[in-house]
Structures are given as structure tokens and as C-alpha cells.
Amino acid sequence: MAELRHFLDLDRLDSATLRGILDVAVTLKSNASDRALLPGRTLALVFEKPSTRTRISFEVAIQQLGGHAVVLDQSGSQLGRGETVADTARVLSQYVDVIMLRTSAPENLLEMADAASVPVINGLTNASHPCQIMADVMTFEEHKGPIAGKAVAWSGDSNNVAASWVHAAVKFEFELRLASPVSLQLAPALLDWAHSNGGRVTVSDDPNAAVDGADCVVTDTWFSMGDDQIEERRSLLEPYRIDTALMARAKDDAIFMHCLPAHRGDEVDSEVIDGPQSVVWREAGNRLPAQKSILMWCLGEGGIDA
Ligand code: CP
Ligand code: NVA
């Protein structure tokens, strides 16, 4: 039996596959009238954490492709009463063609993929958010052209979204400069992986140095779902806020990105996220074509080699 095409993390897929998925996403976006490319296919969306964008964009994506989605959340399912992820995977595989899971522990995602007999998509874990970063790379390239060789600066908490940016920097060959307080920096193992795979990824606690001359400035919430020690984190992260002064250190035509939801006055000031350099609404919109393409790749459609 052919190996299942799970979309678990960007570091598990080769650059040509990821580029192929983005190329199809661009085509799907420009031919929005193309319908029914996945007729009758069913997608299970399993949420152990809240979502606005991921839920709605996946539901609309499969519906526009001619299939449909069923949604399961923690409180409305037996997952909330202790049924295992593996058993859930075995059962859902009898009903649907593809499963998306949003969960806390990345081990849950691997358990789902190991037990499922249909492809599994990572809809965010505490460790990564690969669907988001596919839409982000697509958005970058719509505004700035090919991302290879460009410089992206991250200032804030080096969280799950930052980790997927590291994977993307290696796979799409751009420079990534991460600035975070020392206690909120990424795990050394991830940086070792990036460097041993030729990635140009730097880490410091200096937001000014990270942003200087960058093509894109990106951040995310200081308080990811499940984070605690709110006041301690806030005081550590204050110097990393993207305000107009920090944004001005980037190139004059640099763009600002944020996966959303945003917290104005914390990680970004409204002058930046609501200002002329911000592309956050298009970024959110691109979740739709990016995830249509991911669904098509998982299901062996779209002509993208594994
Ligand atoms: N960016 C993102 O994944 O948003 P949601 O949590 O609303 O899905
Ligand atoms: N880092 C955030 C991303 C939300 C889309 C979180 O995990 O809550």
C-alpha cells in the first residue's frame, strides 16, 4: 500500500513537494471558479483547542472543492472523556478521507498519524503550525517575489509559529533572524537541525539587530493557548513589541505579518498592524488556497509528487 501523505510538519517534507503545494495554491487562488476537484471527499476537523481561521478556512476549502467537513471538538466528543487519540483515529478513518487535528502535545499528532489509515494534517500543536506558514510564505511571495535569499525577522515569543518559520527558512532557503528573551528562545535541537541542514537562522535577544534591513517583520501573541505566567512573560517581552520605531528599522518596503489572533498593545502596536505595511488580512485569506492545496496533496490530487 502506498505510504499515506500526512502533512505533519514542514521539516518532514522535501522542498520540491512544498514548492509544488504552493504552486497549486497560487493556481487555485487565481482560478477560484475551479470547483469540485475533490468531489465527495470528507474531512474531519478535530479541535482540542479553539480556532477561528483554521476551522473556517478548512471547512470552506473542502466545501469549495466539492467535499464536506465534519467538526469534532474536545467538549463535544469522547476525546474529552478519555477516549484515546489512537482509537479516535481508527474510528474516524472508517468515515472520512482525511483528518486535521489541532492539539496540545505534538505526540498526540504522531499518535493520530500512526493509528489513522487516512492522511493526517497538523492544524497546530504546541510545537508547530505548518499550515499557517505555508499561507505565510505564499503571502510573502505575493508581495515581495521569491522568498529565497530574503530576510525575515521575528521579534517576540519563539513559539510554535516561530518553529514552523524555522522549518520554512530551511526548506525555502531564506534568512530568518529570531529575537526573543533568552528564556523564551527556541529549543537548541531545532536550531541545530536548521544549521545542519544549511539554514541561515540566527537567534538573539536583540530585536533591533534582527529587524535591521529585513524584508518582512513577523510576530505572534505573547500568550499562546495554554501559556501561563502571564505577567512574567509580559514584562520579559515588552522590549520585543513591534512598534513603528522597530518597524522603521526594516526595509522601507518591508511587510508586517502576524498569524492572528492579535493583541494590539502587546506584541504589536495598532499603528503597525493596521498600518500600510501590514498584510495580515491577505495572510489570513491565503489560509484558504494554501489549505485547499494541502488537502489535494494529501489526497494525491493536483499532480504534486510526494
Ligand atoms: N492563525 C490561526 O491558526 O488562527 P486560529 O487559531 O483562529 O485558527
Ligand atoms: N501561538 C498561538 C498561535 C495561534 C494561531 C497559539 O498557539 O495560541
Short mmCIF file of C-alpha atoms and ligand atoms in Angstrom, two decimals:
data_model
loop_
_atom_site.label_atom_id
_atom_site.label_comp_id
_atom_site.label_asym_id
_atom_site.label_seq_id
_atom_site.Cartn_x
_atom_site.Cartn_y
_atom_site.Cartn_z
CA MET A 1 0.00 0.00 0.00
CA ALA A 2 1.30 3.48 -0.88
CA GLU A 3 2.54 5.50 2.06
CA LEU A 4 -0.01 7.94 3.42
CA ARG A 5 0.65 11.58 2.68
CA HIS A 6 0.49 13.09 6.15
CA PHE A 7 1.09 16.86 6.43
CA LEU A 8 2.63 16.88 9.89
CA ASP A 9 5.50 19.37 9.74
CA LEU A 10 7.46 21.23 7.09
CA ASP A 11 10.75 19.60 8.14
CA ARG A 12 9.34 16.18 7.14
CA LEU A 13 8.67 17.19 3.53
CA ASP A 14 11.18 17.99 0.82
CA SER A 15 11.47 21.45 -0.71
CA ALA A 16 10.13 20.36 -4.10
CA THR A 17 6.94 18.98 -2.53
CA LEU A 18 6.40 22.15 -0.51
CA ARG A 19 7.05 24.31 -3.56
CA GLY A 20 4.62 22.15 -5.54
CA ILE A 21 1.93 22.66 -2.90
CA LEU A 22 2.46 26.43 -3.04
CA ASP A 23 2.34 26.46 -6.86
CA VAL A 24 -1.01 24.66 -6.80
CA ALA A 25 -2.25 27.06 -4.10
CA VAL A 26 -1.42 30.02 -6.35
CA THR A 27 -3.27 28.40 -9.27
CA LEU A 28 -6.27 27.58 -7.10
CA LYS A 29 -6.41 31.17 -5.87
CA SER A 30 -6.29 32.63 -9.38
CA ASN A 31 -8.91 30.13 -10.66
CA ALA A 32 -11.34 30.45 -7.79
CA SER A 33 -14.08 29.20 -10.10
CA ASP A 34 -12.40 25.76 -10.26
CA ARG A 35 -14.73 23.64 -8.17
CA ALA A 36 -15.23 20.00 -7.39
CA LEU A 37 -11.57 18.99 -7.52
CA LEU A 38 -12.19 16.71 -4.50
CA PRO A 39 -15.77 15.61 -5.16
CA GLY A 40 -17.43 13.74 -2.35
CA ARG A 41 -14.35 13.75 -0.12
CA THR A 42 -14.88 14.17 3.61
CA LEU A 43 -12.59 15.96 6.03
CA ALA A 44 -12.72 15.52 9.80
CA LEU A 45 -11.63 18.61 11.74
CA VAL A 46 -10.69 17.66 15.29
CA PHE A 47 -10.10 20.52 17.73
CA GLU A 48 -8.72 20.10 21.21
CA LYS A 49 -8.08 23.88 21.26
CA PRO A 50 -10.13 26.83 19.96
CA SER A 51 -9.87 28.18 16.42
CA THR A 52 -11.42 30.76 14.13
CA ARG A 53 -9.26 30.84 10.97
CA THR A 54 -8.17 27.20 10.83
CA ARG A 55 -11.67 25.86 11.36
CA ILE A 56 -13.47 28.11 8.92
CA SER A 57 -10.78 28.07 6.21
CA PHE A 58 -10.62 24.25 6.22
CA GLU A 59 -14.42 23.94 6.22
CA VAL A 60 -14.77 26.36 3.32
CA ALA A 61 -11.79 24.83 1.48
CA ILE A 62 -13.21 21.31 1.37
CA GLN A 63 -16.69 22.60 0.57
CA GLN A 64 -15.39 24.69 -2.36
CA LEU A 65 -13.51 21.61 -3.61
CA GLY A 66 -16.74 19.63 -3.73
CA GLY A 67 -16.40 17.74 -0.47
CA HIS A 68 -17.52 18.49 3.05
CA ALA A 69 -16.23 18.74 6.60
CA VAL A 70 -17.32 17.33 9.92
CA VAL A 71 -16.10 19.04 13.07
CA LEU A 72 -15.33 17.41 16.39
CA ASP A 73 -14.25 19.35 19.43
CA GLN A 74 -12.96 18.26 22.79
CA SER A 75 -16.08 19.00 24.78
CA GLY A 76 -18.45 17.56 22.19
CA SER A 77 -16.65 14.25 21.69
CA GLN A 78 -15.44 11.24 23.61
CA LEU A 79 -11.90 12.67 23.45
CA GLY A 80 -12.97 14.90 26.32
CA ARG A 81 -13.95 11.78 28.30
CA GLY A 82 -10.69 9.94 27.80
CA GLU A 83 -11.04 8.03 24.53
CA THR A 84 -7.53 7.85 23.14
CA VAL A 85 -6.33 9.77 20.11
CA ALA A 86 -5.31 6.45 18.51
CA ASP A 87 -8.78 4.94 18.93
CA THR A 88 -10.34 8.14 17.61
CA ALA A 89 -8.03 7.93 14.59
CA ARG A 90 -9.00 4.31 13.86
CA VAL A 91 -12.69 5.15 14.03
CA LEU A 92 -12.56 8.38 12.01
CA SER A 93 -10.55 6.57 9.31
CA GLN A 94 -13.64 4.43 8.68
CA TYR A 95 -15.75 7.50 7.90
CA VAL A 96 -13.58 10.20 6.33
CA ASP A 97 -10.83 10.63 3.71
CA VAL A 98 -8.55 12.98 5.65
CA ILE A 99 -8.23 14.20 9.24
CA MET A 100 -6.98 17.55 10.55
CA LEU A 101 -6.03 17.69 14.23
CA ARG A 102 -5.38 20.71 16.45
CA THR A 103 -3.96 19.53 19.75
CA SER A 104 -1.54 20.49 22.52
CA ALA A 105 1.15 17.82 22.62
CA PRO A 106 2.87 17.03 19.32
CA GLU A 107 2.90 13.39 20.48
CA ASN A 108 -0.90 13.36 20.04
CA LEU A 109 -0.48 14.29 16.39
CA LEU A 110 2.02 11.47 15.85
CA GLU A 111 -0.31 9.05 17.66
CA MET A 112 -3.11 10.13 15.31
CA ALA A 113 -0.92 9.69 12.22
CA ASP A 114 0.36 6.29 13.37
CA ALA A 115 -3.12 4.93 14.02
CA ALA A 116 -5.01 6.52 11.12
CA SER A 117 -5.41 4.82 7.77
CA VAL A 118 -6.08 8.18 6.06
CA PRO A 119 -3.80 11.25 5.81
CA VAL A 120 -3.48 13.47 8.89
CA ILE A 121 -2.87 17.24 8.79
CA ASN A 122 -1.32 19.27 11.63
CA GLY A 123 -3.73 22.11 12.43
CA LEU A 124 -1.41 23.40 15.21
CA THR A 125 0.30 21.84 18.19
CA ASN A 126 2.32 23.44 20.97
CA ALA A 127 5.37 22.73 18.80
CA SER A 128 4.40 23.93 15.30
CA HIS A 129 1.81 25.36 12.90
CA PRO A 130 2.79 24.31 9.38
CA CYS A 131 -0.47 25.18 7.55
CA GLN A 132 -0.10 28.75 8.76
CA ILE A 133 3.43 29.09 7.46
CA MET A 134 2.51 27.74 4.00
CA ALA A 135 -0.01 30.60 3.79
CA ASP A 136 2.63 32.99 5.13
CA VAL A 137 5.24 32.06 2.51
CA MET A 138 2.55 32.38 -0.16
CA THR A 139 1.64 35.84 1.17
CA PHE A 140 5.28 36.94 1.34
CA GLU A 141 5.82 35.94 -2.29
CA GLU A 142 2.67 37.74 -3.46
CA HIS A 143 4.13 40.97 -2.10
CA LYS A 144 7.88 40.58 -2.39
CA GLY A 145 8.57 37.90 -5.01
CA PRO A 146 10.54 34.71 -4.38
CA ILE A 147 11.36 34.32 -0.69
CA ALA A 148 14.68 32.54 -1.30
CA GLY A 149 17.52 34.80 -0.21
CA LYS A 150 15.24 37.32 1.51
CA ALA A 151 15.43 38.23 5.23
CA VAL A 152 12.55 37.61 7.63
CA ALA A 153 12.77 38.96 11.21
CA TRP A 154 10.81 37.56 14.15
CA SER A 155 10.54 39.56 17.37
CA GLY A 156 8.60 38.15 20.33
CA ASP A 157 7.95 34.77 21.87
CA SER A 158 9.71 31.98 19.94
CA ASN A 159 6.65 29.74 19.96
CA ASN A 160 5.03 27.08 17.75
CA VAL A 161 4.60 29.52 14.86
CA ALA A 162 8.27 30.57 15.10
CA ALA A 163 9.29 26.90 14.97
CA SER A 164 7.46 26.41 11.68
CA TRP A 165 9.15 29.56 10.34
CA VAL A 166 12.48 27.85 11.14
CA HIS A 167 11.41 24.78 9.14
CA ALA A 168 10.33 27.05 6.27
CA ALA A 169 13.62 29.01 6.31
CA VAL A 170 15.48 25.78 5.60
CA LYS A 171 13.04 24.41 3.03
CA PHE A 172 12.52 27.69 1.13
CA GLU A 173 16.10 28.97 1.65
CA PHE A 174 15.56 32.38 3.22
CA GLU A 175 17.30 34.08 6.13
CA LEU A 176 15.43 34.05 9.44
CA ARG A 177 16.51 36.21 12.37
CA LEU A 178 14.73 35.43 15.61
CA ALA A 179 14.82 37.84 18.56
CA SER A 180 13.37 36.66 21.88
CA PRO A 181 14.19 36.90 25.57
CA VAL A 182 16.72 34.18 26.41
CA SER A 183 14.19 32.16 28.40
CA LEU A 184 11.69 32.18 25.50
CA GLN A 185 14.04 31.16 22.70
CA LEU A 186 13.61 28.04 20.59
CA ALA A 187 14.99 24.68 21.67
CA PRO A 188 18.66 24.25 20.69
CA ALA A 189 17.79 20.97 18.92
CA LEU A 190 15.61 22.82 16.41
CA LEU A 191 18.37 25.33 15.69
CA ASP A 192 20.90 22.51 15.38
CA TRP A 193 18.58 20.86 12.83
CA ALA A 194 18.34 24.14 10.88
CA HIS A 195 22.09 24.71 10.87
CA SER A 196 22.93 21.13 9.96
CA ASN A 197 20.56 21.46 7.00
CA GLY A 198 22.17 24.65 5.72
CA GLY A 199 19.62 27.02 7.25
CA ARG A 200 20.51 30.69 7.71
CA VAL A 201 18.76 31.04 11.06
CA THR A 202 20.09 33.30 13.81
CA VAL A 203 18.86 33.73 17.37
CA SER A 204 19.50 36.67 19.67
CA ASP A 205 17.82 38.75 22.35
CA ASP A 206 18.22 41.93 20.27
CA PRO A 207 15.09 42.91 18.29
CA ASN A 208 16.82 45.89 16.65
CA ALA A 209 19.57 43.74 15.18
CA ALA A 210 17.04 41.16 13.97
CA VAL A 211 14.84 43.70 12.20
CA ASP A 212 17.59 45.89 10.66
CA GLY A 213 17.16 45.80 6.87
CA ALA A 214 14.66 42.91 6.91
CA ASP A 215 12.18 42.32 4.07
CA CYS A 216 9.49 41.14 6.46
CA VAL A 217 8.81 41.56 10.17
CA VAL A 218 6.67 38.93 11.85
CA THR A 219 5.43 38.22 15.34
CA ASP A 220 2.72 36.34 17.22
CA THR A 221 0.87 36.56 20.50
CA TRP A 222 2.92 36.66 23.71
CA PHE A 223 0.40 34.22 25.24
CA SER A 224 -0.22 31.10 23.21
CA MET A 225 -3.14 28.84 24.09
CA GLY A 226 -2.21 27.08 27.32
CA ASP A 227 0.55 29.50 28.37
CA ASP A 228 0.59 30.71 31.98
CA GLN A 229 2.81 33.13 33.95
CA ILE A 230 1.17 35.97 32.02
CA GLU A 231 2.67 38.91 33.91
CA GLU A 232 6.18 37.46 33.92
CA ARG A 233 6.00 36.83 30.17
CA ARG A 234 4.63 40.32 29.53
CA SER A 235 7.50 42.02 31.33
CA LEU A 236 10.08 39.88 29.54
CA LEU A 237 8.51 40.53 26.14
CA GLU A 238 7.87 44.32 26.40
CA PRO A 239 11.10 45.20 24.50
CA TYR A 240 10.08 42.91 21.62
CA ARG A 241 6.81 44.67 20.71
CA ILE A 242 6.62 45.65 17.03
CA ASP A 243 6.05 49.40 17.20
CA THR A 244 6.62 51.98 14.48
CA ALA A 245 10.20 52.59 15.64
CA LEU A 246 11.12 48.91 15.38
CA MET A 247 9.28 48.52 12.07
CA ALA A 248 11.19 51.56 10.70
CA ARG A 249 14.46 49.65 11.07
CA ALA A 250 13.31 47.18 8.38
CA LYS A 251 13.49 48.00 4.68
CA ASP A 252 11.23 50.89 3.63
CA ASP A 253 9.06 48.46 1.66
CA ALA A 254 9.10 45.69 4.29
CA ILE A 255 5.84 43.94 5.09
CA PHE A 256 4.43 43.07 8.52
CA MET A 257 2.86 39.65 9.12
CA HIS A 258 1.03 38.06 12.06
CA CYS A 259 -0.86 34.75 12.04
CA LEU A 260 -3.65 36.24 14.20
CA PRO A 261 -5.37 36.49 16.63
CA ALA A 262 -3.51 39.72 17.51
CA HIS A 263 -3.33 41.62 20.77
CA ARG A 264 -2.79 45.28 19.95
CA GLY A 265 -0.59 46.96 22.52
CA ASP A 266 1.12 43.68 23.44
CA GLU A 267 3.11 42.07 20.64
CA VAL A 268 2.23 44.75 18.06
CA ASP A 269 1.00 48.32 18.10
CA SER A 270 -2.12 49.22 16.14
CA GLU A 271 -0.08 51.73 14.08
CA VAL A 272 1.79 48.74 12.63
CA ILE A 273 -0.84 46.02 12.31
CA ASP A 274 -3.42 48.49 10.99
CA GLY A 275 -0.83 50.45 9.00
CA PRO A 276 0.22 50.43 5.34
CA GLN A 277 2.94 47.78 5.66
CA SER A 278 0.64 45.20 7.26
CA VAL A 279 -0.51 42.30 5.07
CA VAL A 280 -2.27 40.37 7.82
CA TRP A 281 -5.71 40.21 6.16
CA ARG A 282 -4.35 38.80 2.94
CA GLU A 283 -2.25 36.43 5.07
CA ALA A 284 -5.41 35.17 6.79
CA GLY A 285 -7.17 34.92 3.42
CA ASN A 286 -4.39 32.79 1.98
CA ARG A 287 -5.11 30.06 4.51
CA LEU A 288 -7.91 29.09 2.12
CA PRO A 289 -5.95 28.37 -1.10
CA ALA A 290 -2.95 27.06 0.85
CA GLN A 291 -5.09 24.51 2.68
CA LYS A 292 -7.02 23.56 -0.45
CA SER A 293 -3.67 22.66 -1.95
CA ILE A 294 -2.55 20.78 1.17
CA LEU A 295 -5.79 18.77 1.05
CA MET A 296 -5.24 17.97 -2.61
CA TRP A 297 -1.66 16.87 -1.98
CA CYS A 298 -2.72 14.66 0.92
CA LEU A 299 -5.30 13.00 -1.30
CA GLY A 300 -2.90 12.52 -4.21
CA GLU A 301 -4.55 15.13 -6.41
CA GLY A 302 -3.06 18.20 -8.10
CA GLY A 303 -0.13 16.42 -9.72
CA ILE A 304 2.34 17.17 -6.92
CA ASP A 305 4.91 14.41 -6.41
CA ALA A 306 5.40 13.22 -2.84
N1 CP B 1 -3.83 31.65 12.89
C1 CP B 1 -4.67 30.67 13.32
O1 CP B 1 -4.40 29.46 13.18
O2 CP B 1 -5.83 31.12 13.84
P1 CP B 1 -6.96 30.27 14.61
O3 CP B 1 -6.41 29.89 15.95
O4 CP B 1 -8.12 31.19 14.68
O5 CP B 1 -7.24 29.03 13.79
N1 NVA B 2 0.94 30.75 19.03
C1 NVA B 2 -0.50 30.80 19.00
C2 NVA B 2 -0.98 30.65 17.60
C3 NVA B 2 -2.47 30.73 17.44
C4 NVA B 2 -2.91 30.56 16.00
C5 NVA B 2 -1.08 29.73 19.90
O1 NVA B 2 -0.57 28.60 19.88
O2 NVA B 2 -2.02 30.01 20.64
#
